[in-house]
Structure formats: C-alpha cells, structure tokens
Short mmCIF file of C-alpha atoms in Angstrom, two decimals:
data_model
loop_
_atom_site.label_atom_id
_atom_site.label_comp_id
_atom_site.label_asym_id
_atom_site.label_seq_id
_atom_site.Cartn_x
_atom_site.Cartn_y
_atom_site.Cartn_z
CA UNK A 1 -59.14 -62.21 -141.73
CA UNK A 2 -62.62 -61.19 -142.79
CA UNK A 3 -63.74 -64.19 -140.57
CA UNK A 4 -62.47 -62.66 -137.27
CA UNK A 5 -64.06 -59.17 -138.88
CA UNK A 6 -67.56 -60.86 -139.36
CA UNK A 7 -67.08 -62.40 -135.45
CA UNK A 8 -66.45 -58.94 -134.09
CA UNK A 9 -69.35 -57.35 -135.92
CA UNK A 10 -71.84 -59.77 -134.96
CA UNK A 11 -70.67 -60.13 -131.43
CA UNK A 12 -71.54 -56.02 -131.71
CA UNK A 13 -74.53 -56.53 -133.31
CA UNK A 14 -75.55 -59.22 -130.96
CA UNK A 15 -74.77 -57.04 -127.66
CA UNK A 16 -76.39 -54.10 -129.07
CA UNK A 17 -79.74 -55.70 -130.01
CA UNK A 18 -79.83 -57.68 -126.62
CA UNK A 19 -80.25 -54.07 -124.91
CA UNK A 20 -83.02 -53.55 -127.04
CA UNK A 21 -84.14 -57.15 -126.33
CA UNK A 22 -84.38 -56.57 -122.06
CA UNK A 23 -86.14 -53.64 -122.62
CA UNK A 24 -89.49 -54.57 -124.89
CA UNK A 25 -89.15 -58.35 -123.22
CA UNK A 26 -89.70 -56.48 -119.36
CA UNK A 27 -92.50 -54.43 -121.02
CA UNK A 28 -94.07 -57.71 -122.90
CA UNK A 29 -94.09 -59.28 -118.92
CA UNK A 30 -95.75 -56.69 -117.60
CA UNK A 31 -98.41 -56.66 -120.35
CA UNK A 32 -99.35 -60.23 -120.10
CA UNK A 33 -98.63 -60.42 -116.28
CA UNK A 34 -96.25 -63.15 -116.35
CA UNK A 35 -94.48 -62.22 -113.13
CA UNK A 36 -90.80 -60.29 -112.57
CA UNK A 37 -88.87 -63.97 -112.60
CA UNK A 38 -90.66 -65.48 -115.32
CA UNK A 39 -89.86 -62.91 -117.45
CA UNK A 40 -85.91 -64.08 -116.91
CA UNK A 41 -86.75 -67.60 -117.08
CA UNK A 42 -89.54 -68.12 -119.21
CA UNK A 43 -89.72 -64.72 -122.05
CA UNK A 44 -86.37 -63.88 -122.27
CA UNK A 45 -85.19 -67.54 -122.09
CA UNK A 46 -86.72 -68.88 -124.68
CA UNK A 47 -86.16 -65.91 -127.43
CA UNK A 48 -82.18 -66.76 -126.17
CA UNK A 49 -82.06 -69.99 -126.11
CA UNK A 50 -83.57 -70.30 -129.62
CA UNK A 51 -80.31 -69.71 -132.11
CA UNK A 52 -78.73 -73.02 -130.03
CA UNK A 53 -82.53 -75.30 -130.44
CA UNK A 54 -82.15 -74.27 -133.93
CA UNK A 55 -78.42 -75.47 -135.10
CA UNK A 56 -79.75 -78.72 -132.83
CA UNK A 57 -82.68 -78.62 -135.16
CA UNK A 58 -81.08 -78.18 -138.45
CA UNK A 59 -78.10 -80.97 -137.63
CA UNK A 60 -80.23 -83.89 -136.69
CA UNK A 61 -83.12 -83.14 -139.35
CA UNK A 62 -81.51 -82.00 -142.34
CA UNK A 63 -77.95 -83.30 -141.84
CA UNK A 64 -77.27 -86.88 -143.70
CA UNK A 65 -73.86 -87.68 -142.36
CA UNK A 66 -72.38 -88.71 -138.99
CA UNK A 67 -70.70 -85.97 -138.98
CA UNK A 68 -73.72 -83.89 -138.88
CA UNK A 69 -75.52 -85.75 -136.36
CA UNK A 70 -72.19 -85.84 -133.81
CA UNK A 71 -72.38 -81.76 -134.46
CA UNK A 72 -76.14 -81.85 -133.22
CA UNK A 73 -75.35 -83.69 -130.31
CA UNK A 74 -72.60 -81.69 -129.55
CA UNK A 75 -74.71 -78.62 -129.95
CA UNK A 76 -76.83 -80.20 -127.27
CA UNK A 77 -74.24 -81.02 -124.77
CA UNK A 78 -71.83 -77.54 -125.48
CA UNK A 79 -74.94 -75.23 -124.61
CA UNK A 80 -75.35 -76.35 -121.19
CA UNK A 81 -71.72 -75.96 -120.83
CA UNK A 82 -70.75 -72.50 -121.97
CA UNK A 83 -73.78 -71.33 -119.85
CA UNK A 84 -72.75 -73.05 -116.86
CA UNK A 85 -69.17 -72.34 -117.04
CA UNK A 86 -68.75 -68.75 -119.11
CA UNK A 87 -72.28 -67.66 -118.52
CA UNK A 88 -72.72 -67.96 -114.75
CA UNK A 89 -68.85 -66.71 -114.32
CA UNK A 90 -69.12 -63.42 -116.77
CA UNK A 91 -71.72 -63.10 -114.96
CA UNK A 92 -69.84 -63.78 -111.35
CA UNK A 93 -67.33 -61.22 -112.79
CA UNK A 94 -69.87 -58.45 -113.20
CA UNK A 95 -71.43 -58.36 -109.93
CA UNK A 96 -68.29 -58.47 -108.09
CA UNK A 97 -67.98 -55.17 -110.29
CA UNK A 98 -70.89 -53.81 -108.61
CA UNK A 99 -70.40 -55.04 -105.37
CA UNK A 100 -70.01 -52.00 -103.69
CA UNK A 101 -73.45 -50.47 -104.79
CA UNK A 102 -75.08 -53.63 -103.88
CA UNK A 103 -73.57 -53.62 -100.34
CA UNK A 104 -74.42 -50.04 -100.39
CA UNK A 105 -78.02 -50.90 -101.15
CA UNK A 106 -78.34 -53.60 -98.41
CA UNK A 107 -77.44 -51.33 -95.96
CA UNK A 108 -80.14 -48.79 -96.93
CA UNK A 109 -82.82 -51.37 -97.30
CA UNK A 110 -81.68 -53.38 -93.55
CA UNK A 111 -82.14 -48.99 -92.44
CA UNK A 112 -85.05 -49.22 -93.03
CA UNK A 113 -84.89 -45.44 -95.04
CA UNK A 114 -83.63 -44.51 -98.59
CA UNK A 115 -81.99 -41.09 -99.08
CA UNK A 116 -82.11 -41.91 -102.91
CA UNK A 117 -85.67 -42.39 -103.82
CA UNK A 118 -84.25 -43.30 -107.73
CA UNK A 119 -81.95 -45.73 -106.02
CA UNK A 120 -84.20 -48.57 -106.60
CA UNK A 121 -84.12 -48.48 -110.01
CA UNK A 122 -80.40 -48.93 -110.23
CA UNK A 123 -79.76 -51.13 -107.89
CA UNK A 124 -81.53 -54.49 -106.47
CA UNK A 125 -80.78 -56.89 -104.28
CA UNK A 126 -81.98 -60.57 -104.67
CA UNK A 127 -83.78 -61.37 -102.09
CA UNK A 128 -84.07 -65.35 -100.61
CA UNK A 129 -87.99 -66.14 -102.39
CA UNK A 130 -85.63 -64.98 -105.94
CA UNK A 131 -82.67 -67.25 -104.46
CA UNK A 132 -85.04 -69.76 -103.77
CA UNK A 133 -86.72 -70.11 -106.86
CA UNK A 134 -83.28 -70.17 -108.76
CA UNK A 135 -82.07 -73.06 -107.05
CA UNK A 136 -85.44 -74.74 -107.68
CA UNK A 137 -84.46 -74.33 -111.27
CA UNK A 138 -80.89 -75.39 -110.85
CA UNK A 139 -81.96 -78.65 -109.12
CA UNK A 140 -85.12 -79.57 -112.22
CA UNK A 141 -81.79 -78.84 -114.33
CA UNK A 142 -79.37 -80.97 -112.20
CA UNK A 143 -81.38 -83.88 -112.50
CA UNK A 144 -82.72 -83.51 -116.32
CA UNK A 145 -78.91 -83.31 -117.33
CA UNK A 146 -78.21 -86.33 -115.05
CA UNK A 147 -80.57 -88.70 -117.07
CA UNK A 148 -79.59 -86.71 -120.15
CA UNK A 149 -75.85 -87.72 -119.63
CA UNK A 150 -76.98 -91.56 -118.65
CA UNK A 151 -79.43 -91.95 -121.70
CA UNK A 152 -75.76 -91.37 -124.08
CA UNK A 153 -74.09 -93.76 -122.19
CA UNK A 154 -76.99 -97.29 -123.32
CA UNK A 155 -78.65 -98.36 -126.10
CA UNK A 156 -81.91 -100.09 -125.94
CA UNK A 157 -85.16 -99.96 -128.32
CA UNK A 158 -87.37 -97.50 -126.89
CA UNK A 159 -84.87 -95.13 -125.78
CA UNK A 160 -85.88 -92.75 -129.25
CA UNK A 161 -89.15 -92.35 -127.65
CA UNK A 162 -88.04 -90.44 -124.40
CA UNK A 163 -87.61 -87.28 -126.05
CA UNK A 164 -90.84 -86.90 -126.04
CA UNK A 165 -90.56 -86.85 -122.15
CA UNK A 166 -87.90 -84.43 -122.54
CA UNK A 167 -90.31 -81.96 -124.08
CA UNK A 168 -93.28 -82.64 -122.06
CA UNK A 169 -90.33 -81.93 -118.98
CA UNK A 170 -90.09 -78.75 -120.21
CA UNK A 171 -93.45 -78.29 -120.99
CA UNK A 172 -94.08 -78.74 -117.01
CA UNK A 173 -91.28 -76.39 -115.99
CA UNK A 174 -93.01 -73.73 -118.26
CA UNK A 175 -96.62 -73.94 -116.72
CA UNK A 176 -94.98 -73.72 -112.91
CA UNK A 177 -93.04 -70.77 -114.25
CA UNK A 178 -96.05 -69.24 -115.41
CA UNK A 179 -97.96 -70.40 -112.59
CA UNK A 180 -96.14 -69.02 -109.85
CA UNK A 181 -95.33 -66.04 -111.58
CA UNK A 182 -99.51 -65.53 -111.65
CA UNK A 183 -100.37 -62.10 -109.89
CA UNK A 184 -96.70 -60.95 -109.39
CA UNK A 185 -97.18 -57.11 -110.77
CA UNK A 186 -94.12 -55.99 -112.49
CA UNK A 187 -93.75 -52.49 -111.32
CA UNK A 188 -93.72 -49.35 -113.98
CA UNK A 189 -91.01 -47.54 -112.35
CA UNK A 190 -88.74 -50.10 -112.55
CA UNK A 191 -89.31 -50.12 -116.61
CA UNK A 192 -87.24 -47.71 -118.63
CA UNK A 193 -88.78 -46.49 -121.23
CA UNK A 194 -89.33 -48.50 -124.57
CA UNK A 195 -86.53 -47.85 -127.27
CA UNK A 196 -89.09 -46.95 -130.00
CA UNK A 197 -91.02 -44.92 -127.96
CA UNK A 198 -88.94 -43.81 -125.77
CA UNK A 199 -91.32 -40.13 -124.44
CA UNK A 200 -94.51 -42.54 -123.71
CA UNK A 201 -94.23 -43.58 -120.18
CA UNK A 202 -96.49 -46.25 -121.02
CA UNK A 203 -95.88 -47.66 -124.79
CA UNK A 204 -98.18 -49.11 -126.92
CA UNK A 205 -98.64 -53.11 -127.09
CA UNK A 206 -97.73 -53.19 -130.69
CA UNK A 207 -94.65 -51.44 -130.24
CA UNK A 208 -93.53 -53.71 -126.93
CA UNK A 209 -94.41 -56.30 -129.70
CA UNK A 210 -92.49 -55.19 -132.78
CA UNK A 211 -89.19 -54.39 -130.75
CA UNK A 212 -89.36 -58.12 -129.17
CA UNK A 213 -89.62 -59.43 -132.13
CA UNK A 214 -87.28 -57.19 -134.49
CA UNK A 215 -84.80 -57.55 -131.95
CA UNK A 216 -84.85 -61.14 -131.76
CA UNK A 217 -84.57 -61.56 -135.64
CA UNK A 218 -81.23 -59.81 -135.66
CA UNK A 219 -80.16 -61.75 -132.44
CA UNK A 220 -80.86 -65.03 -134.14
CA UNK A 221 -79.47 -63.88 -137.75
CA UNK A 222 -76.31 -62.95 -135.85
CA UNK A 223 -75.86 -65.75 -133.83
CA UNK A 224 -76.32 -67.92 -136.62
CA UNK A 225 -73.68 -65.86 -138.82
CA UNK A 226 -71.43 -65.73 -135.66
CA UNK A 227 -71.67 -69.93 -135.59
CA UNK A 228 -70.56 -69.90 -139.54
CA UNK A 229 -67.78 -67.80 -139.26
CA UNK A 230 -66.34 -70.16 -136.38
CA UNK A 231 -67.32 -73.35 -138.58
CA UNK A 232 -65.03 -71.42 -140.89
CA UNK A 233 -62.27 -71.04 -138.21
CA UNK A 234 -62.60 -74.52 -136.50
CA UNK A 235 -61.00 -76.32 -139.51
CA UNK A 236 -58.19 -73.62 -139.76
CA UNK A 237 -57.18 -74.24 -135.99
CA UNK A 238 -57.47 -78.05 -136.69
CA UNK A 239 -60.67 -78.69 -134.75
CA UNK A 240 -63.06 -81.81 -135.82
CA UNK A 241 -66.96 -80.41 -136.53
CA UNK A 242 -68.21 -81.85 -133.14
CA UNK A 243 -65.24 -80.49 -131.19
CA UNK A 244 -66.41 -77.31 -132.90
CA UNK A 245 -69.59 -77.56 -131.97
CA UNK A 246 -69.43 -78.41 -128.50
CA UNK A 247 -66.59 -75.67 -127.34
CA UNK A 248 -66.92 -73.12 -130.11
CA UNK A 249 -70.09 -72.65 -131.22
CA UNK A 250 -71.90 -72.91 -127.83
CA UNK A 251 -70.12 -69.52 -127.58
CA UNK A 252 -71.99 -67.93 -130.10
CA UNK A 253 -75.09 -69.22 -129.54
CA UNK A 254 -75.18 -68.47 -125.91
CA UNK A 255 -74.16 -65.07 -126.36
CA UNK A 256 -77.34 -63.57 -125.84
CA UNK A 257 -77.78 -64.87 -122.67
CA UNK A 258 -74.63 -63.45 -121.54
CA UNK A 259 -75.04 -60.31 -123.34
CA UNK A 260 -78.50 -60.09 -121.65
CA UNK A 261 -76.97 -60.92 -118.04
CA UNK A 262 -74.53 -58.37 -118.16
CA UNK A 263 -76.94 -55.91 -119.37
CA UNK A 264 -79.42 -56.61 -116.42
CA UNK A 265 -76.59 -56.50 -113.84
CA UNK A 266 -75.54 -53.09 -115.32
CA UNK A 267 -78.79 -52.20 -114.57
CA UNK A 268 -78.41 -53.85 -110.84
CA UNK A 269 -81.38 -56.16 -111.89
CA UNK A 270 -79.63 -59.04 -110.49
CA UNK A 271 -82.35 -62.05 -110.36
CA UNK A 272 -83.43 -61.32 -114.02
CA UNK A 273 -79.83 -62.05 -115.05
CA UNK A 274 -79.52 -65.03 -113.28
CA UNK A 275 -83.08 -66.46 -113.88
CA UNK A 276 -82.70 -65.96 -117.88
CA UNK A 277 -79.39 -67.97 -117.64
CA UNK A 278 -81.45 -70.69 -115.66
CA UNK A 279 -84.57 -70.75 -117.57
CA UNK A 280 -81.91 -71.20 -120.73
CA UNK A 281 -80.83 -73.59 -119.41
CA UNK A 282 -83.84 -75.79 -118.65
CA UNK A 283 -84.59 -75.21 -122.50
CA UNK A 284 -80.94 -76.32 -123.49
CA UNK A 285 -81.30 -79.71 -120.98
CA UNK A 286 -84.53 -80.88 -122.91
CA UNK A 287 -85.58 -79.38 -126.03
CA UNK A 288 -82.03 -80.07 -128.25
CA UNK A 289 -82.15 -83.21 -126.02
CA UNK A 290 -85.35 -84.17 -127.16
CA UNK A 291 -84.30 -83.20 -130.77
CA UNK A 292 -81.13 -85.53 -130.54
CA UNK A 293 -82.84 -88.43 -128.92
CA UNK A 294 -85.26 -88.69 -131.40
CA UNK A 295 -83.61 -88.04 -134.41
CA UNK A 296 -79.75 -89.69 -133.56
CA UNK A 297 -78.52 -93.07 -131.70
CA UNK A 298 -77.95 -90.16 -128.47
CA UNK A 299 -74.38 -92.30 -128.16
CA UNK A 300 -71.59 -90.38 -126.26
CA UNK A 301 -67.76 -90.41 -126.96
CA UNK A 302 -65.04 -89.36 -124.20
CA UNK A 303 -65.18 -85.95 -124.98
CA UNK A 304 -69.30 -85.37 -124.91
CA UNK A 305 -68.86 -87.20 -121.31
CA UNK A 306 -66.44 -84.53 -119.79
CA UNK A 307 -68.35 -82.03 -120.96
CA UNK A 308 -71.26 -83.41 -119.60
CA UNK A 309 -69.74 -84.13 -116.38
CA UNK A 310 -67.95 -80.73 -116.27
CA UNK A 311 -71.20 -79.16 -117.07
CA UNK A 312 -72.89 -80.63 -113.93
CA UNK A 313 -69.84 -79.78 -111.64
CA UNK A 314 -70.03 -76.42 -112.07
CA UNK A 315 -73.88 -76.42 -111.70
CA UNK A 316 -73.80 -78.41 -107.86
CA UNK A 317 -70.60 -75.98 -107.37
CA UNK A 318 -73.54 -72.79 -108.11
CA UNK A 319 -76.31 -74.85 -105.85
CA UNK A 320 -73.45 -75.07 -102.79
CA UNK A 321 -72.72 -71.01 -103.05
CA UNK A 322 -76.57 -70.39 -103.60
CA UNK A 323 -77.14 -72.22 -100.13
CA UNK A 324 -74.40 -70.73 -98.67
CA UNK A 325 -75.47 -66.92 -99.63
CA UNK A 326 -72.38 -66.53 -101.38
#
C-alpha cells in the first residue's frame, strides 16, 4: 500500500514543482535571449527529459546483467512512446478544454481589436511560423527514430560507434534551436512574476537561477522515487523488468513533460507546451540512444519493435493533423 502512497505523493510533488519549473525556466529564456520556442524545446526540454537520460545512464553503465541492459534499452524505446502517445494526447485533451477561449481569441485577433487588453496573457494562439517549426522537429524526430528502430534490428562491428552520431545529431538540433531562436525577445508581460520574488516585476538573475535549479532537483528526485516505487509494483502485477521499463516507468519519467504541458496550456501558452514535448523528444531519440548503442548489443525483441513502431505511428498521425490545421 505504501507503494501506491509514495506514487501519489510524488506525482504531487512532481506537478507542483513543474509550476515552479515554467515559471523561472521562461524568465532564464528571456535572460539569455534564447527565443520564446527554444525555451519549450531546448531549456525546458532538457531539465525534463533528464530523469529518463539518467535511468538510461545508470542501466547500461552500472548494470552487470542482461536484465539490466534490456531495462536500459527499454528506457530508451518507452520514453519516446509515453510522450508520443500519453503526452501529445493529455495534452490533445486539455486544449479541447480550452477550446472555446482559443476560438474566442481568434476571433478577436482576425478583428483586428481586443476589448481585453490582459487577454493576451491568458490566452494564445499558435500561429503557422510556431506550427511550422514544430513539425520541423517532428520530422528530425521521425527520421532519427526510423534509423534508431533499424540499428536494433542488425548486428555488424561498427554499429557501437554510431552513438556517437546520435549525440552529435542532437548536438546539431540544439545549435539550430538556439540559432533561430537568436533575437526573438521574449516579452515581460507575458512573464508572471517569479515564485521567489514574486513583488519584483523584474527578478534578479540569481533568483531565476536558484528556482530553475531547486525545482529541477525535486523534479528529478521525484521522478526517480516515482520509477522505484513502480519497479516495486511491476513484479507484484507480474511484469518482467524491461516490460516495466518500457510501459511503466516511461510514465514517471515523462511526467514532467506532461505536467509542464498542461501547465502551459492552463496558461493558454499553447506552442511552449507542444515545443517542450518535441524538444523532449529529440533528446529521448538520441541521447539514451546513444547511451544504449554504445554501451549494449542495441538488439530488439517483439515487444521493443511495437513499441517502436507504435511510437512512430502516432508521431506521422501528429505531422498529418499539424498539416491539416487540426
């Protein structure tokens, strides 16, 4: 019982700390002028995507068994999936929620007046450059996965060495990110006000600073306590340790990214919440990647393929409604 306790709590603890999260990580963009989407993709991706890197991490470097090594894999592979699946469709869920604000919105902006001059700070509407961009990210994605998912299906003698080209992928992605986020001012108004300081109007670096980082080290120490606690649970149901690790735990490690989605669609800040499940995702499709190529025989059974080629349904299922404004 005190399992499903801990799971509660640290879901809890894990929602609560992602609102502080959104809020220092929008101030830490707009300090070092990374841009409005690369704060989604880049910033906020890589503090969320770091609990699932790290159980990659730990399995494939530390682990001595098979049984270890299968778990890293399927770390690697189960990432991609619950944010493609559960991520992108909680996320589905809550802007249908809002739908009626957003509409409402669109019809003020295509009016060409606002009668609500704090509208825009509740409510915003991705526009087709955001769109754009996202399905730029979806397609690097689409095709890293694809080779990712055809590298576990051979065996030849170099094949260790591509995860270096894994990394250096997302090494690439990062720079464009950055790159094309260059001179894109994030706007104060837009910024609530930090959590720690909440009467400045403009907060201090070092407090933007300590809040990112505070909040991520309960985020991680959470996630990582939510992944025991189903470790614990995945025996009791009958579950084998890489069946675990590529349905259940993906669940608690991609819980900030869902946390953080929901938050930002709350706050009607719509391409945020879709560009940190993106940029996530770019991490999960070559850094663990990298990790398992180099450090296991990257060899998948029946159950890693479906979830790869789940995984990359749902993805060209999210590129067809992008292109169709859906």
């Amino acid at each position: 019982m005190w399992h499903f306790v801990l799971l509660v709590v640290c879901a809890a603890a894990i929602y609560f700390s992602c609102e502080w999260f959104v809020n220092a990580v929008e101030w830490l963009g707009q300090r070092l002028n990374v841009g409005r989407m690369a704060v989604g993709t880049v910033l906020a991706a890589f503090g969320t995507a770091l609990p699932e890197s790290v159980v990659t991490l730990v399995a494939v470097t530390t682990g001595g068994t098979t049984q270890s090594r299968d778990i890293g894999v399927g770390a690697a592979l189960g990432g991609p999936l619950a944010l493609a699946t559960i991520a992108y469709g909680i996320t589905g869920f809550a802007l249908l929620a809002r739908r009626p604000k957003i509409a409402a919105q669109a019809l003020i902006t295509a009016g060409g007046s606002n009668p609500q001059p704090e509208a825009p700070r509740q409510t915003e509407v991705t526009g087709p450059e955001d769109t754009h961009r996202l399905v730029k990210d979806q397609r690097w994605f689409l095709a890293v996965f694809t080779v990712k998912i055809g590298l576990g299906l051979v065996a030849f003698t170099i094949k260790p060495w591509l995860g270096l080209l894994f990394f250096a992928t997302y090494a690439v992605y990062f720079w464009r990110e950055i790159r094309s986020g260059a001179g894109e001012q994030s706007e104060n108004e837009w910024l609530a006000p930090l959590k720690i300081q909440p009467h400045r109007t403009s907060p201090a670096t070092w407090a933007v600073v300590a809040q990112t980082l505070a909040t991520l080290a309960v985020i991680f120490l959470a996630s990582q306590l939510f992944v025991h606690q189903l470790d614990a649970i995945g025996p009791m149901l009958g579950l084998a340790g890489a069946v675990t690790a590529l349905l259940l735990s993906p669940i608690a490690t991609e819980l900030p990214e869902i946390m953080n989605a929901i938050i930002w669609v709350r706050q009607g800040k719509t391409s945020l919440a879709l560009a940190n499940i993106s940029g996530a995702m770019m991490i999960q499709a070559t850094v663990p990647s990298g990790l398992g190529l180099l450090f296991t025989p990257w060899r998948f059974d029946s159950a890693l393929l479906w979830a790869g080629i789940v995984t990359m349904i749902a993805i060209t299922y999210l590129l067809a409604t992008m292109r169709a404004h859906k």
